[in-house]
JSON list of C-alpha atoms in Angstrom, two decimals:
[
{"chain": "A", "resi": 298, "resn": "MET", "atom": "CA", "xyz": [100.69, 84.48, 110.29]},
{"chain": "A", "resi": 299, "resn": "THR", "atom": "CA", "xyz": [103.36, 82.78, 112.60]},
{"chain": "A", "resi": 300, "resn": "LEU", "atom": "CA", "xyz": [105.59, 79.84, 112.49]},
{"chain": "A", "resi": 301, "resn": "LEU", "atom": "CA", "xyz": [107.08, 77.47, 114.83]},
{"chain": "A", "resi": 302, "resn": "CYS", "atom": "CA", "xyz": [110.74, 78.47, 115.19]},
{"chain": "A", "resi": 303, "resn": "LEU", "atom": "CA", "xyz": [113.44, 76.29, 118.30]},
{"chain": "A", "resi": 304, "resn": "GLY", "atom": "CA", "xyz": [109.64, 76.00, 119.90]},
{"chain": "A", "resi": 305, "resn": "LYS", "atom": "CA", "xyz": [108.99, 79.94, 119.71]},
{"chain": "A", "resi": 306, "resn": "GLU", "atom": "CA", "xyz": [105.92, 81.55, 117.56]},
{"chain": "A", "resi": 307, "resn": "LYS", "atom": "CA", "xyz": [107.82, 83.24, 115.26]},
{"chain": "A", "resi": 308, "resn": "THR", "atom": "CA", "xyz": [105.07, 86.44, 114.21]},
{"chain": "A", "resi": 309, "resn": "VAL", "atom": "CA", "xyz": [105.69, 87.17, 110.28]},
{"chain": "A", "resi": 310, "resn": "ALA", "atom": "CA", "xyz": [104.14, 89.89, 108.42]},
{"chain": "A", "resi": 311, "resn": "ILE", "atom": "CA", "xyz": [104.18, 89.41, 104.41]},
{"chain": "A", "resi": 312, "resn": "TYR", "atom": "CA", "xyz": [106.87, 89.42, 101.67]},
{"chain": "A", "resi": 313, "resn": "HIS", "atom": "CA", "xyz": [106.80, 90.42, 97.95]},
{"chain": "A", "resi": 314, "resn": "LEU", "atom": "CA", "xyz": [109.65, 91.40, 95.93]},
{"chain": "A", "resi": 315, "resn": "HIS", "atom": "CA", "xyz": [108.99, 91.08, 92.16]},
{"chain": "A", "resi": 316, "resn": "THR", "atom": "CA", "xyz": [111.20, 92.08, 89.52]},
{"chain": "A", "resi": 317, "resn": "LYS", "atom": "CA", "xyz": [110.49, 92.72, 85.69]},
{"chain": "A", "resi": 318, "resn": "PRO", "atom": "CA", "xyz": [111.52, 93.92, 82.31]},
{"chain": "A", "resi": 319, "resn": "ILE", "atom": "CA", "xyz": [109.42, 96.88, 80.67]},
{"chain": "A", "resi": 320, "resn": "SER", "atom": "CA", "xyz": [110.24, 95.85, 76.95]},
{"chain": "A", "resi": 321, "resn": "ARG", "atom": "CA", "xyz": [109.09, 97.08, 73.33]},
{"chain": "A", "resi": 322, "resn": "SER", "atom": "CA", "xyz": [108.49, 93.65, 72.08]},
{"chain": "A", "resi": 323, "resn": "SER", "atom": "CA", "xyz": [105.85, 93.77, 74.92]},
{"chain": "A", "resi": 324, "resn": "GLY", "atom": "CA", "xyz": [104.55, 96.64, 73.62]},
{"chain": "A", "resi": 325, "resn": "ARG", "atom": "CA", "xyz": [105.61, 98.55, 76.60]},
{"chain": "A", "resi": 326, "resn": "SER", "atom": "CA", "xyz": [107.19, 102.57, 77.12]},
{"chain": "A", "resi": 327, "resn": "ALA", "atom": "CA", "xyz": [109.27, 103.35, 79.85]},
{"chain": "A", "resi": 328, "resn": "VAL", "atom": "CA", "xyz": [107.20, 106.59, 79.56]},
{"chain": "A", "resi": 329, "resn": "ALA", "atom": "CA", "xyz": [103.97, 105.35, 79.62]},
{"chain": "A", "resi": 330, "resn": "ALA", "atom": "CA", "xyz": [104.98, 103.04, 82.43]},
{"chain": "A", "resi": 331, "resn": "ALA", "atom": "CA", "xyz": [106.29, 105.62, 84.54]},
{"chain": "A", "resi": 332, "resn": "ALA", "atom": "CA", "xyz": [102.86, 108.19, 84.27]},
{"chain": "A", "resi": 333, "resn": "TYR", "atom": "CA", "xyz": [100.84, 104.99, 84.99]},
{"chain": "A", "resi": 334, "resn": "ARG", "atom": "CA", "xyz": [102.82, 104.15, 88.13]},
{"chain": "A", "resi": 335, "resn": "THR", "atom": "CA", "xyz": [102.76, 108.07, 89.49]},
{"chain": "A", "resi": 336, "resn": "ALA", "atom": "CA", "xyz": [99.51, 109.18, 88.10]},
{"chain": "A", "resi": 337, "resn": "SER", "atom": "CA", "xyz": [101.61, 111.79, 86.41]},
{"chain": "A", "resi": 338, "resn": "ARG", "atom": "CA", "xyz": [101.36, 113.22, 82.57]},
{"chain": "A", "resi": 339, "resn": "LEU", "atom": "CA", "xyz": [105.21, 112.82, 80.32]},
{"chain": "A", "resi": 340, "resn": "LEU", "atom": "CA", "xyz": [105.20, 113.57, 77.05]},
{"chain": "A", "resi": 341, "resn": "ASP", "atom": "CA", "xyz": [107.47, 110.83, 75.25]},
{"chain": "A", "resi": 342, "resn": "GLU", "atom": "CA", "xyz": [110.17, 112.88, 73.33]},
{"chain": "A", "resi": 343, "resn": "ARG", "atom": "CA", "xyz": [110.71, 109.08, 70.59]},
{"chain": "A", "resi": 344, "resn": "THR", "atom": "CA", "xyz": [107.08, 109.57, 69.65]},
{"chain": "A", "resi": 345, "resn": "GLY", "atom": "CA", "xyz": [105.41, 112.53, 70.72]},
{"chain": "A", "resi": 346, "resn": "ARG", "atom": "CA", "xyz": [102.79, 110.42, 72.30]},
{"chain": "A", "resi": 347, "resn": "GLU", "atom": "CA", "xyz": [101.79, 112.33, 75.88]},
{"chain": "A", "resi": 348, "resn": "HIS", "atom": "CA", "xyz": [100.99, 109.84, 78.41]},
{"chain": "A", "resi": 349, "resn": "ASP", "atom": "CA", "xyz": [97.83, 111.71, 80.96]},
{"chain": "A", "resi": 350, "resn": "TYR", "atom": "CA", "xyz": [97.26, 109.12, 84.16]},
{"chain": "A", "resi": 351, "resn": "THR", "atom": "CA", "xyz": [97.01, 112.47, 85.93]},
{"chain": "A", "resi": 352, "resn": "ARG", "atom": "CA", "xyz": [93.17, 111.05, 86.78]},
{"chain": "A", "resi": 353, "resn": "ARG", "atom": "CA", "xyz": [94.16, 108.00, 88.53]},
{"chain": "A", "resi": 354, "resn": "GLY", "atom": "CA", "xyz": [93.82, 107.48, 92.07]},
{"chain": "A", "resi": 355, "resn": "GLY", "atom": "CA", "xyz": [95.71, 105.70, 94.58]},
{"chain": "A", "resi": 356, "resn": "VAL", "atom": "CA", "xyz": [98.76, 107.21, 94.25]},
{"chain": "A", "resi": 357, "resn": "GLU", "atom": "CA", "xyz": [100.05, 107.97, 98.31]},
{"chain": "A", "resi": 358, "resn": "SER", "atom": "CA", "xyz": [103.58, 109.50, 97.65]},
{"chain": "A", "resi": 359, "resn": "ILE", "atom": "CA", "xyz": [106.07, 109.53, 94.43]},
{"chain": "A", "resi": 360, "resn": "GLY", "atom": "CA", "xyz": [110.13, 110.29, 94.59]},
{"chain": "A", "resi": 361, "resn": "ARG", "atom": "CA", "xyz": [113.00, 109.58, 92.37]},
{"chain": "A", "resi": 362, "resn": "CYS", "atom": "CA", "xyz": [116.53, 109.16, 93.56]},
{"chain": "A", "resi": 363, "resn": "MET", "atom": "CA", "xyz": [119.67, 109.77, 91.28]},
{"chain": "A", "resi": 364, "resn": "PRO", "atom": "CA", "xyz": [123.44, 109.07, 90.83]},
{"chain": "A", "resi": 365, "resn": "HIS", "atom": "CA", "xyz": [125.95, 111.33, 91.38]},
{"chain": "A", "resi": 366, "resn": "ASN", "atom": "CA", "xyz": [123.23, 113.82, 93.01]},
{"chain": "A", "resi": 367, "resn": "LEU", "atom": "CA", "xyz": [121.91, 114.71, 89.33]},
{"chain": "A", "resi": 368, "resn": "ASP", "atom": "CA", "xyz": [118.46, 116.70, 89.31]},
{"chain": "A", "resi": 369, "resn": "ILE", "atom": "CA", "xyz": [117.06, 115.08, 86.41]},
{"chain": "A", "resi": 370, "resn": "SER", "atom": "CA", "xyz": [112.82, 115.44, 86.01]},
{"chain": "A", "resi": 371, "resn": "PRO", "atom": "CA", "xyz": [111.03, 112.69, 85.15]},
{"chain": "A", "resi": 372, "resn": "ALA", "atom": "CA", "xyz": [109.87, 113.22, 81.64]},
{"chain": "A", "resi": 373, "resn": "ASP", "atom": "CA", "xyz": [113.59, 114.07, 80.75]},
{"chain": "A", "resi": 374, "resn": "LEU", "atom": "CA", "xyz": [114.75, 110.26, 82.61]},
{"chain": "A", "resi": 375, "resn": "TRP", "atom": "CA", "xyz": [111.86, 108.64, 80.69]},
{"chain": "A", "resi": 376, "resn": "SER", "atom": "CA", "xyz": [112.61, 110.05, 77.28]},
{"chain": "A", "resi": 377, "resn": "ARG", "atom": "CA", "xyz": [116.00, 109.72, 77.67]},
{"chain": "A", "resi": 378, "resn": "ALA", "atom": "CA", "xyz": [116.18, 106.05, 78.48]},
{"chain": "A", "resi": 379, "resn": "GLU", "atom": "CA", "xyz": [113.38, 105.40, 75.18]},
{"chain": "A", "resi": 380, "resn": "LEU", "atom": "CA", "xyz": [116.32, 107.46, 73.07]},
{"chain": "A", "resi": 381, "resn": "ALA", "atom": "CA", "xyz": [119.31, 105.59, 74.50]},
{"chain": "A", "resi": 382, "resn": "GLU", "atom": "CA", "xyz": [117.15, 102.15, 72.82]},
{"chain": "A", "resi": 383, "resn": "LYS", "atom": "CA", "xyz": [117.33, 101.58, 69.43]},
{"chain": "A", "resi": 384, "resn": "ARG", "atom": "CA", "xyz": [115.98, 97.71, 69.35]},
{"chain": "A", "resi": 385, "resn": "LYS", "atom": "CA", "xyz": [112.92, 97.03, 68.61]},
{"chain": "A", "resi": 386, "resn": "ASP", "atom": "CA", "xyz": [112.47, 94.44, 71.45]},
{"chain": "A", "resi": 387, "resn": "ALA", "atom": "CA", "xyz": [114.58, 96.16, 73.98]},
{"chain": "A", "resi": 388, "resn": "ARG", "atom": "CA", "xyz": [113.95, 96.90, 77.28]},
{"chain": "A", "resi": 389, "resn": "VAL", "atom": "CA", "xyz": [113.40, 99.71, 78.06]},
{"chain": "A", "resi": 390, "resn": "ALA", "atom": "CA", "xyz": [113.06, 99.81, 81.93]},
{"chain": "A", "resi": 391, "resn": "ARG", "atom": "CA", "xyz": [112.97, 97.38, 84.89]},
{"chain": "A", "resi": 392, "resn": "GLU", "atom": "CA", "xyz": [110.25, 97.86, 87.56]},
{"chain": "A", "resi": 393, "resn": "VAL", "atom": "CA", "xyz": [110.27, 96.51, 90.84]},
{"chain": "A", "resi": 394, "resn": "GLU", "atom": "CA", "xyz": [107.24, 95.90, 92.86]},
{"chain": "A", "resi": 395, "resn": "VAL", "atom": "CA", "xyz": [107.69, 95.32, 96.85]},
{"chain": "A", "resi": 396, "resn": "ALA", "atom": "CA", "xyz": [105.04, 94.52, 99.30]},
{"chain": "A", "resi": 397, "resn": "ILE", "atom": "CA", "xyz": [105.27, 97.60, 101.83]},
{"chain": "A", "resi": 398, "resn": "PRO", "atom": "CA", "xyz": [104.38, 95.89, 105.95]},
{"chain": "A", "resi": 399, "resn": "ALA", "atom": "CA", "xyz": [100.82, 96.86, 106.55]},
{"chain": "A", "resi": 400, "resn": "GLU", "atom": "CA", "xyz": [102.26, 97.09, 109.67]},
{"chain": "A", "resi": 401, "resn": "LEU", "atom": "CA", "xyz": [103.90, 100.50, 108.87]},
{"chain": "A", "resi": 402, "resn": "THR", "atom": "CA", "xyz": [101.18, 102.70, 109.79]},
{"chain": "A", "resi": 403, "resn": "THR", "atom": "CA", "xyz": [102.22, 106.32, 108.46]},
{"chain": "A", "resi": 404, "resn": "LYS", "atom": "CA", "xyz": [102.66, 107.90, 105.36]},
{"chain": "A", "resi": 405, "resn": "GLN", "atom": "CA", "xyz": [106.40, 108.95, 106.84]},
{"chain": "A", "resi": 406, "resn": "GLN", "atom": "CA", "xyz": [106.90, 105.23, 108.01]},
{"chain": "A", "resi": 407, "resn": "ARG", "atom": "CA", "xyz": [106.37, 103.82, 104.22]},
{"chain": "A", "resi": 408, "resn": "TRP", "atom": "CA", "xyz": [108.58, 106.99, 103.11]},
{"chain": "A", "resi": 409, "resn": "ASP", "atom": "CA", "xyz": [111.39, 106.01, 104.92]},
{"chain": "A", "resi": 410, "resn": "LEU", "atom": "CA", "xyz": [111.60, 103.02, 103.45]},
{"chain": "A", "resi": 411, "resn": "VAL", "atom": "CA", "xyz": [110.90, 102.83, 100.03]},
{"chain": "A", "resi": 412, "resn": "SER", "atom": "CA", "xyz": [113.01, 106.23, 99.38]},
{"chain": "A", "resi": 413, "resn": "GLU", "atom": "CA", "xyz": [115.65, 104.04, 101.23]},
{"chain": "A", "resi": 414, "resn": "PHE", "atom": "CA", "xyz": [115.42, 101.04, 99.02]},
{"chain": "A", "resi": 415, "resn": "ALA", "atom": "CA", "xyz": [115.41, 103.22, 95.82]},
{"chain": "A", "resi": 416, "resn": "GLY", "atom": "CA", "xyz": [117.95, 105.20, 96.86]},
{"chain": "A", "resi": 417, "resn": "ARG", "atom": "CA", "xyz": [120.41, 102.11, 97.17]},
{"chain": "A", "resi": 418, "resn": "CYS", "atom": "CA", "xyz": [119.72, 100.96, 93.81]},
{"chain": "A", "resi": 419, "resn": "ALA", "atom": "CA", "xyz": [120.61, 104.26, 92.89]},
{"chain": "A", "resi": 420, "resn": "GLY", "atom": "CA", "xyz": [123.70, 103.54, 94.36]},
{"chain": "A", "resi": 421, "resn": "ARG", "atom": "CA", "xyz": [124.60, 100.22, 93.45]},
{"chain": "A", "resi": 422, "resn": "TYR", "atom": "CA", "xyz": [123.33, 100.05, 89.69]},
{"chain": "A", "resi": 423, "resn": "GLY", "atom": "CA", "xyz": [124.37, 103.67, 89.19]},
{"chain": "A", "resi": 424, "resn": "VAL", "atom": "CA", "xyz": [120.90, 103.91, 87.50]},
{"chain": "A", "resi": 425, "resn": "GLY", "atom": "CA", "xyz": [118.16, 105.72, 87.63]},
{"chain": "A", "resi": 426, "resn": "VAL", "atom": "CA", "xyz": [115.48, 105.04, 90.12]},
{"chain": "A", "resi": 427, "resn": "GLN", "atom": "CA", "xyz": [111.80, 106.64, 89.69]},
{"chain": "A", "resi": 428, "resn": "PHE", "atom": "CA", "xyz": [109.29, 105.14, 92.71]},
{"chain": "A", "resi": 429, "resn": "ALA", "atom": "CA", "xyz": [105.44, 105.36, 93.90]},
{"chain": "A", "resi": 430, "resn": "ILE", "atom": "CA", "xyz": [104.12, 104.26, 96.97]},
{"chain": "A", "resi": 431, "resn": "HIS", "atom": "CA", "xyz": [99.95, 102.98, 96.08]},
{"chain": "A", "resi": 432, "resn": "ALA", "atom": "CA", "xyz": [97.46, 102.29, 98.48]},
{"chain": "A", "resi": 433, "resn": "PRO", "atom": "CA", "xyz": [95.22, 99.26, 99.24]},
{"chain": "A", "resi": 434, "resn": "HIS", "atom": "CA", "xyz": [92.50, 99.01, 96.34]},
{"chain": "A", "resi": 435, "resn": "ARG", "atom": "CA", "xyz": [89.25, 100.49, 97.46]},
{"chain": "A", "resi": 436, "resn": "HIS", "atom": "CA", "xyz": [87.69, 96.83, 97.56]},
{"chain": "A", "resi": 437, "resn": "GLY", "atom": "CA", "xyz": [90.77, 94.83, 98.02]},
{"chain": "A", "resi": 438, "resn": "ASP", "atom": "CA", "xyz": [92.56, 93.57, 101.25]},
{"chain": "A", "resi": 439, "resn": "GLN", "atom": "CA", "xyz": [93.34, 97.34, 103.00]},
{"chain": "A", "resi": 440, "resn": "ARG", "atom": "CA", "xyz": [96.49, 96.18, 103.93]},
{"chain": "A", "resi": 441, "resn": "ASN", "atom": "CA", "xyz": [97.79, 95.52, 100.39]},
{"chain": "A", "resi": 442, "resn": "TRP", "atom": "CA", "xyz": [100.27, 99.29, 100.99]},
{"chain": "A", "resi": 443, "resn": "HIS", "atom": "CA", "xyz": [102.94, 98.60, 97.53]},
{"chain": "A", "resi": 444, "resn": "GLY", "atom": "CA", "xyz": [105.49, 100.02, 96.14]},
{"chain": "A", "resi": 445, "resn": "HIS", "atom": "CA", "xyz": [106.78, 100.26, 92.90]},
{"chain": "A", "resi": 446, "resn": "ILE", "atom": "CA", "xyz": [110.48, 101.09, 91.90]},
{"chain": "A", "resi": 447, "resn": "LEU", "atom": "CA", "xyz": [111.09, 102.15, 88.62]},
{"chain": "A", "resi": 448, "resn": "MET", "atom": "CA", "xyz": [114.72, 101.75, 87.16]},
{"chain": "A", "resi": 449, "resn": "THR", "atom": "CA", "xyz": [116.57, 102.61, 83.73]},
{"chain": "A", "resi": 450, "resn": "THR", "atom": "CA", "xyz": [118.71, 99.36, 82.12]},
{"chain": "A", "resi": 451, "resn": "ARG", "atom": "CA", "xyz": [121.29, 101.90, 81.33]},
{"chain": "A", "resi": 452, "resn": "LYS", "atom": "CA", "xyz": [123.68, 103.57, 84.13]},
{"chain": "A", "resi": 453, "resn": "ILE", "atom": "CA", "xyz": [123.75, 107.19, 84.27]},
{"chain": "A", "resi": 454, "resn": "SER", "atom": "CA", "xyz": [126.80, 109.16, 83.88]},
{"chain": "A", "resi": 455, "resn": "GLU", "atom": "CA", "xyz": [128.23, 112.20, 85.79]},
{"chain": "A", "resi": 456, "resn": "THR", "atom": "CA", "xyz": [126.82, 114.37, 83.40]},
{"chain": "A", "resi": 457, "resn": "GLY", "atom": "CA", "xyz": [123.61, 112.64, 82.78]},
{"chain": "A", "resi": 458, "resn": "GLU", "atom": "CA", "xyz": [124.11, 110.18, 79.67]},
{"chain": "A", "resi": 459, "resn": "LEU", "atom": "CA", "xyz": [123.06, 107.19, 79.79]},
{"chain": "A", "resi": 460, "resn": "THR", "atom": "CA", "xyz": [125.61, 104.66, 78.80]},
{"chain": "A", "resi": 461, "resn": "GLU", "atom": "CA", "xyz": [126.23, 100.85, 79.28]},
{"chain": "A", "resi": 462, "resn": "LYS", "atom": "CA", "xyz": [123.81, 98.56, 80.63]},
{"chain": "A", "resi": 463, "resn": "ALA", "atom": "CA", "xyz": [123.24, 98.46, 84.45]},
{"chain": "A", "resi": 464, "resn": "GLN", "atom": "CA", "xyz": [124.26, 95.12, 86.05]},
{"chain": "A", "resi": 465, "resn": "MET", "atom": "CA", "xyz": [121.43, 93.72, 86.23]},
{"chain": "A", "resi": 466, "resn": "GLU", "atom": "CA", "xyz": [120.40, 93.97, 82.57]},
{"chain": "A", "resi": 467, "resn": "LEU", "atom": "CA", "xyz": [123.76, 91.34, 81.39]},
{"chain": "A", "resi": 468, "resn": "SER", "atom": "CA", "xyz": [123.16, 87.88, 80.14]},
{"chain": "A", "resi": 469, "resn": "ASP", "atom": "CA", "xyz": [124.87, 85.08, 82.66]},
{"chain": "A", "resi": 470, "resn": "SER", "atom": "CA", "xyz": [127.79, 84.70, 80.48]},
{"chain": "A", "resi": 471, "resn": "GLU", "atom": "CA", "xyz": [128.86, 88.58, 80.15]},
{"chain": "A", "resi": 472, "resn": "LEU", "atom": "CA", "xyz": [128.26, 88.75, 84.10]},
{"chain": "A", "resi": 473, "resn": "ARG", "atom": "CA", "xyz": [131.00, 85.80, 84.02]},
{"chain": "A", "resi": 474, "resn": "LYS", "atom": "CA", "xyz": [133.30, 87.26, 82.12]},
{"chain": "A", "resi": 475, "resn": "ARG", "atom": "CA", "xyz": [133.25, 90.28, 84.59]},
{"chain": "A", "resi": 476, "resn": "GLY", "atom": "CA", "xyz": [133.97, 87.94, 86.90]},
{"chain": "A", "resi": 477, "resn": "LEU", "atom": "CA", "xyz": [130.54, 89.23, 88.46]},
{"chain": "A", "resi": 478, "resn": "GLY", "atom": "CA", "xyz": [127.58, 86.49, 90.33]},
{"chain": "A", "resi": 479, "resn": "ALA", "atom": "CA", "xyz": [124.32, 85.14, 87.77]},
{"chain": "A", "resi": 480, "resn": "GLY", "atom": "CA", "xyz": [121.62, 87.18, 87.67]},
{"chain": "A", "resi": 481, "resn": "ARG", "atom": "CA", "xyz": [119.34, 84.82, 89.91]},
{"chain": "A", "resi": 482, "resn": "ASP", "atom": "CA", "xyz": [122.44, 85.48, 93.13]},
{"chain": "A", "resi": 483, "resn": "GLU", "atom": "CA", "xyz": [121.36, 89.47, 92.25]},
{"chain": "A", "resi": 484, "resn": "ILE", "atom": "CA", "xyz": [118.14, 89.07, 92.51]},
{"chain": "A", "resi": 485, "resn": "GLU", "atom": "CA", "xyz": [118.32, 86.97, 95.81]},
{"chain": "A", "resi": 486, "resn": "ARG", "atom": "CA", "xyz": [120.95, 90.03, 97.24]},
{"chain": "A", "resi": 487, "resn": "MET", "atom": "CA", "xyz": [118.14, 91.80, 96.25]},
{"chain": "A", "resi": 488, "resn": "ARG", "atom": "CA", "xyz": [115.24, 90.56, 98.04]},
{"chain": "A", "resi": 489, "resn": "GLU", "atom": "CA", "xyz": [117.85, 89.95, 100.91]},
{"chain": "A", "resi": 490, "resn": "GLY", "atom": "CA", "xyz": [118.05, 94.10, 101.02]},
{"chain": "A", "resi": 491, "resn": "TRP", "atom": "CA", "xyz": [114.51, 94.57, 101.25]},
{"chain": "A", "resi": 492, "resn": "ALA", "atom": "CA", "xyz": [113.59, 92.00, 103.84]},
{"chain": "A", "resi": 493, "resn": "ILE", "atom": "CA", "xyz": [116.42, 93.94, 105.76]},
{"chain": "A", "resi": 494, "resn": "LEU", "atom": "CA", "xyz": [114.99, 97.02, 105.51]},
{"chain": "A", "resi": 495, "resn": "CYS", "atom": "CA", "xyz": [111.66, 96.30, 106.08]},
{"chain": "A", "resi": 496, "resn": "ASN", "atom": "CA", "xyz": [112.73, 94.50, 109.55]},
{"chain": "A", "resi": 497, "resn": "GLN", "atom": "CA", "xyz": [114.73, 97.62, 109.81]},
{"chain": "A", "resi": 498, "resn": "ALA", "atom": "CA", "xyz": [111.50, 99.99, 109.65]},
{"chain": "A", "resi": 499, "resn": "LEU", "atom": "CA", "xyz": [109.25, 97.48, 111.60]},
{"chain": "A", "resi": 500, "resn": "GLU", "atom": "CA", "xyz": [111.70, 97.57, 114.32]},
{"chain": "A", "resi": 501, "resn": "ARG", "atom": "CA", "xyz": [111.99, 101.33, 114.39]},
{"chain": "A", "resi": 502, "resn": "ALA", "atom": "CA", "xyz": [107.85, 100.91, 114.36]},
{"chain": "A", "resi": 503, "resn": "GLN", "atom": "CA", "xyz": [107.62, 99.15, 117.50]},
{"chain": "A", "resi": 504, "resn": "SER", "atom": "CA", "xyz": [106.26, 96.33, 115.41]},
{"chain": "A", "resi": 505, "resn": "LYS", "atom": "CA", "xyz": [106.97, 92.22, 116.94]},
{"chain": "A", "resi": 506, "resn": "GLU", "atom": "CA", "xyz": [106.11, 91.69, 113.19]},
{"chain": "A", "resi": 507, "resn": "ARG", "atom": "CA", "xyz": [109.08, 91.06, 111.20]},
{"chain": "A", "resi": 508, "resn": "VAL", "atom": "CA", "xyz": [109.05, 89.53, 107.54]},
{"chain": "A", "resi": 509, "resn": "ASP", "atom": "CA", "xyz": [111.74, 87.27, 105.57]},
{"chain": "A", "resi": 510, "resn": "HIS", "atom": "CA", "xyz": [112.66, 86.54, 102.34]},
{"chain": "A", "resi": 511, "resn": "ARG", "atom": "CA", "xyz": [113.57, 82.96, 102.08]},
{"chain": "A", "resi": 512, "resn": "SER", "atom": "CA", "xyz": [111.08, 80.31, 100.87]},
{"chain": "A", "resi": 513, "resn": "LEU", "atom": "CA", "xyz": [108.66, 78.95, 103.07]},
{"chain": "A", "resi": 514, "resn": "GLU", "atom": "CA", "xyz": [110.37, 75.68, 102.63]},
{"chain": "A", "resi": 515, "resn": "ALA", "atom": "CA", "xyz": [113.70, 77.18, 103.85]},
{"chain": "A", "resi": 516, "resn": "GLN", "atom": "CA", "xyz": [111.89, 78.53, 106.70]},
{"chain": "A", "resi": 517, "resn": "ARG", "atom": "CA", "xyz": [110.33, 75.37, 107.82]},
{"chain": "A", "resi": 518, "resn": "GLU", "atom": "CA", "xyz": [113.87, 73.61, 107.33]},
{"chain": "A", "resi": 519, "resn": "GLU", "atom": "CA", "xyz": [115.67, 76.57, 109.92]},
{"chain": "A", "resi": 520, "resn": "ALA", "atom": "CA", "xyz": [112.80, 75.90, 112.22]}
]
């Protein structure tokens, strides 16, 4: 796609970032979500139920990032996330779905981009993060490489315990009490951060394409 910018064509790659909670109120489980996204088998210690998605295809790479250089297995991480919540309608995880620029054509390029973003999320919010890179669906748009970043809703202490709710999970009133910006401002900051990392990756790949996290209206106003 091209946009006219100050009389010159600006080549724009596909941009997408969407975040949503994984909540018990909608019948969802952090353990099940992690198993599905990573095509793995995980046991939910809270319910005793095993979630097995090992036959699922299309997962290119998986990884995890932990604060304090902790080494917590996915099974332990998501079982702890479930056990930390008592409410029937609790948010047990948060997912961030991103589009990976199709111009990043190697497995290493995609890994470097998504793992760096996941590591920054773990560092900024103090949460445990697991991520998966998915290939395009066989019969879909073959440019649709994408990543799923799954985060705990609670911070993780140096001893590996899940403690208070992370910034992304706080209400605007609670954020104001702490002198922090509104939730939508933090999401916009995350969107901008992903765009910056994408553009750095595209530059390293010697691609002329760039992404822009702003709305099309904002981009047109600038042009």
